[in-house]
Coordinates of C-alpha atoms in Angstrom, one line a residue:
Chain A
N1 CA -11.3 43.5 14.5
A2 CA -9.7 45.6 17.2
G3 CA -6.0 45.0 17.8
V4 CA -4.4 44.5 21.1
M5 CA -5.5 47.2 23.5
Q6 CA -3.5 48.5 26.4
N7 CA -4.4 51.1 29.0
P8 CA -3.5 53.5 30.3
R9 CA -1.1 54.7 27.5
H10 CA 0.8 56.8 29.9
L11 CA 1.1 56.3 33.7
V12 CA 2.9 58.5 36.2
R13 CA 3.6 57.2 39.7
R14 CA 5.6 58.3 42.6
R15 CA 8.1 56.0 44.2
G16 CA 6.4 53.5 46.4
Q17 CA 3.1 53.5 44.7
E18 CA 1.5 50.7 42.7
A19 CA 1.2 50.6 39.0
R20 CA -1.4 48.5 37.2
L21 CA -1.2 48.0 33.5
R22 CA -4.0 46.4 31.5
C23 CA -4.0 44.5 28.3
S24 CA -6.9 43.2 26.2
P25 CA -5.7 40.7 23.6
M26 CA -7.1 40.5 20.1
K27 CA -10.4 38.8 19.8
G28 CA -9.9 35.0 19.7
H29 CA -6.3 35.2 21.1
S30 CA -5.7 33.1 24.2
H31 CA -1.9 33.7 24.5
V32 CA -0.7 36.9 26.2
Y33 CA 2.9 38.1 26.6
W34 CA 4.4 41.1 28.4
Y35 CA 7.6 42.8 27.4
R36 CA 9.5 45.7 28.8
Q37 CA 11.5 48.2 26.8
L38 CA 14.0 50.5 28.4
P39 CA 15.1 53.7 26.5
E40 CA 17.2 53.0 23.5
E41 CA 16.9 49.2 23.9
G42 CA 15.0 46.4 22.4
L43 CA 12.1 44.6 24.1
K44 CA 12.8 42.1 26.9
F45 CA 10.5 39.2 27.5
M46 CA 8.8 39.2 30.9
V47 CA 6.0 36.7 31.1
Y48 CA 3.7 34.5 29.0
L49 CA 0.2 33.7 30.2
Q50 CA -2.8 31.8 29.0
K51 CA -6.2 32.1 30.5
E52 CA -5.8 31.7 34.3
N53 CA -2.3 30.2 33.9
I54 CA 1.2 31.6 34.0
I55 CA 3.1 29.6 31.6
D56 CA 6.5 31.2 31.8
E57 CA 7.5 34.1 34.1
S58 CA 11.3 33.7 33.7
G59 CA 11.7 37.3 32.6
M60 CA 9.9 38.8 35.6
P61 CA 11.8 40.4 38.4
K62 CA 11.5 38.2 41.5
E63 CA 10.0 40.9 43.6
R64 CA 7.3 43.5 43.3
F65 CA 6.1 42.3 39.8
S66 CA 3.2 40.0 39.2
A67 CA 0.9 39.2 36.2
E68 CA -2.4 37.6 35.8
F69 CA -4.8 36.7 33.0
P70 CA -8.2 35.9 34.5
K71 CA -10.9 33.9 32.9
E72 CA -12.8 37.1 32.3
G73 CA -11.3 40.5 31.7
P74 CA -7.9 41.8 30.6
S75 CA -4.5 40.7 31.6
I76 CA -3.0 42.8 34.4
L77 CA 0.7 43.5 35.0
R78 CA 1.1 44.8 38.5
I79 CA 4.2 46.5 39.9
Q80 CA 4.2 47.2 43.6
Q81 CA 6.3 49.8 45.3
V82 CA 7.6 51.2 42.1
V83 CA 11.1 52.6 41.9
R84 CA 12.7 54.9 39.3
G85 CA 14.3 52.0 37.5
D86 CA 10.8 50.7 36.6
S87 CA 10.3 53.6 34.3
A88 CA 10.0 52.0 30.8
A89 CA 7.5 51.2 28.1
Y90 CA 5.6 48.0 28.8
F91 CA 4.2 46.2 25.8
C92 CA 1.6 43.4 25.7
A93 CA 1.3 41.1 22.8
S94 CA -1.2 38.4 22.0
S95 CA -1.4 35.4 19.6
D96 CA -3.8 32.7 18.7
T97 CA -1.0 30.1 18.3
R98 CA 2.6 30.3 19.3
D99 CA 3.4 32.0 16.1
T100 CA 3.1 35.6 15.2
Q101 CA 2.7 37.9 18.2
Y102 CA 0.7 41.1 17.7
F103 CA 1.7 44.0 19.9
G104 CA -0.3 46.7 21.6
P105 CA 0.6 50.4 21.7
G106 CA 2.3 50.0 25.1
T107 CA 2.0 51.8 28.4
R108 CA 4.7 54.3 29.2
L109 CA 5.4 54.3 32.9
L110 CA 7.2 57.2 34.5
V111 CA 8.2 56.9 38.1
L112 CA 8.9 60.2 39.8
Chain B
S1 CA 22.3 39.1 26.6
Q2 CA 20.4 40.0 23.5
Q3 CA 19.9 37.3 21.0
G4 CA 19.5 39.6 17.9
E5 CA 21.7 42.5 17.2
E6 CA 21.0 44.9 14.4
D7 CA 23.5 46.7 12.3
P8 CA 23.8 49.6 11.6
Q9 CA 22.4 51.3 14.7
A10 CA 21.2 54.2 12.6
L11 CA 20.6 54.8 8.9
S12 CA 19.7 58.0 7.0
I13 CA 18.7 57.8 3.4
Q14 CA 17.0 59.8 0.7
E15 CA 13.4 59.1 -0.2
G16 CA 13.4 56.6 -3.1
E17 CA 16.6 54.9 -2.0
N18 CA 16.8 51.4 -0.7
A19 CA 17.5 50.7 3.0
T20 CA 19.3 47.6 4.1
M21 CA 19.8 46.5 7.7
N22 CA 21.2 43.4 9.2
C23 CA 20.6 41.2 12.1
S24 CA 23.0 38.7 13.7
Y25 CA 22.0 36.2 16.4
K26 CA 23.8 33.7 18.5
T27 CA 21.8 30.5 18.9
S28 CA 20.0 28.3 16.5
I29 CA 16.5 29.5 15.8
N30 CA 13.0 28.3 14.9
N31 CA 12.2 31.6 13.1
L32 CA 13.2 35.2 12.8
Q33 CA 10.8 38.1 12.7
W34 CA 11.1 41.7 11.8
Y35 CA 9.1 44.5 13.5
R36 CA 8.8 48.2 12.9
Q37 CA 8.2 50.7 15.7
N38 CA 7.3 54.3 15.0
S39 CA 8.5 56.8 17.6
G40 CA 6.5 56.4 20.8
R41 CA 4.3 53.7 19.3
G42 CA 3.8 49.9 19.5
L43 CA 5.4 47.4 17.3
V44 CA 4.1 46.4 13.9
H45 CA 4.8 42.9 12.7
L46 CA 6.4 43.0 9.2
I47 CA 7.5 39.5 8.3
L48 CA 8.3 36.1 9.7
I49 CA 10.9 33.8 8.1
R50 CA 11.3 30.3 9.2
S51 CA 14.7 28.5 9.7
N52 CA 14.1 26.4 6.6
E53 CA 13.4 29.5 4.4
R54 CA 16.1 31.6 2.7
E55 CA 14.2 34.5 1.4
K56 CA 10.8 36.1 1.7
H57 CA 9.1 39.1 0.2
S58 CA 6.2 41.3 1.3
G59 CA 5.4 44.3 -0.7
R60 CA 8.5 46.5 -0.7
L61 CA 10.2 44.3 1.9
R62 CA 12.7 41.6 1.3
V63 CA 14.1 39.4 4.0
T64 CA 16.9 37.0 3.7
L65 CA 18.1 34.4 6.2
D66 CA 21.4 32.7 6.3
T67 CA 21.4 30.1 9.1
S68 CA 25.0 29.1 8.5
K69 CA 26.1 32.7 9.3
K70 CA 23.3 33.2 11.8
S71 CA 22.3 36.4 10.1
S72 CA 19.3 38.0 8.4
S73 CA 18.8 41.1 6.4
L74 CA 15.9 43.4 5.8
L75 CA 15.7 45.4 2.6
I76 CA 13.2 48.2 2.1
T77 CA 13.0 49.2 -1.5
A78 CA 12.0 52.6 -2.8
S79 CA 11.8 54.1 0.7
R80 CA 9.2 56.6 1.7
A81 CA 9.1 59.2 4.5
A82 CA 6.6 57.0 6.2
D83 CA 9.2 54.3 6.5
T84 CA 11.0 56.4 9.1
A85 CA 11.0 54.2 12.2
S86 CA 13.0 51.8 14.3
Y87 CA 13.3 48.3 12.9
F88 CA 13.8 45.3 15.2
C89 CA 14.6 41.7 14.5
A90 CA 13.4 39.1 17.0
T91 CA 14.3 35.5 17.1
V92 CA 12.7 32.4 18.6
A93 CA 15.5 30.1 19.7
I94 CA 15.2 26.5 18.8
R95 CA 15.8 25.2 22.3
S96 CA 13.4 27.6 24.1
N97 CA 9.7 27.2 24.1
D98 CA 8.6 28.5 20.8
Y99 CA 7.1 31.8 22.0
K100 CA 9.9 33.8 23.6
L101 CA 10.9 36.5 21.3
S102 CA 14.4 37.9 21.8
F103 CA 14.8 41.4 20.4
G104 CA 17.9 43.4 19.4
A105 CA 18.3 47.0 20.1
G106 CA 17.1 48.0 16.7
T107 CA 18.1 50.1 13.7
T108 CA 16.7 53.6 13.5
V109 CA 15.9 54.5 9.9
T110 CA 15.4 58.1 8.8
V111 CA 14.1 58.7 5.3
R112 CA 14.7 62.3 4.2
A113 CA 12.2 63.9 1.8

């Protein structure tokens, strides 16, 4: 049973470009969460999705960030017009209930 | 602001010794979870303790929860070099929807061979 998969593992973008981060939840999991981790800090909640629905996006910046979890395929976190401050590790987690969340290996985004 | 705060920020111990780290939080919780993160890797779920539980064991891990003091501790017994990692506590607040994990900044544990 494969765990949560994220790709790419590392992503380098220049300022102004778009970043697309993908997350495939564990088999059977319908709840997906995105978190961001800045250097030397803990993870901060961004958004919670179920299939085709955004349940809670209270942790998402108001502009440039969006997330989706389509009926088919992985969940996508999209960051438009990236800035240096977006450099961070982005983690996806999934769960089958609202209990234990299982985390992926993360995508490390570096904005030049 | 962060809900969970770990103490100490960093801990260095000899292999075979026990490692203890603490977590304090601010609001009432549904449950508290401990995660481990190896350098540059994702988080591994270690243990979940519910608000009506006081102590829980898993292998060499022992977690306590004191809701009156709003604190938890994680004890790793007989530490190994492979235990070198950052350890995070994460809480689910009782008044939030029961999915939003709030993480502290973590305790970095180094186990010397």
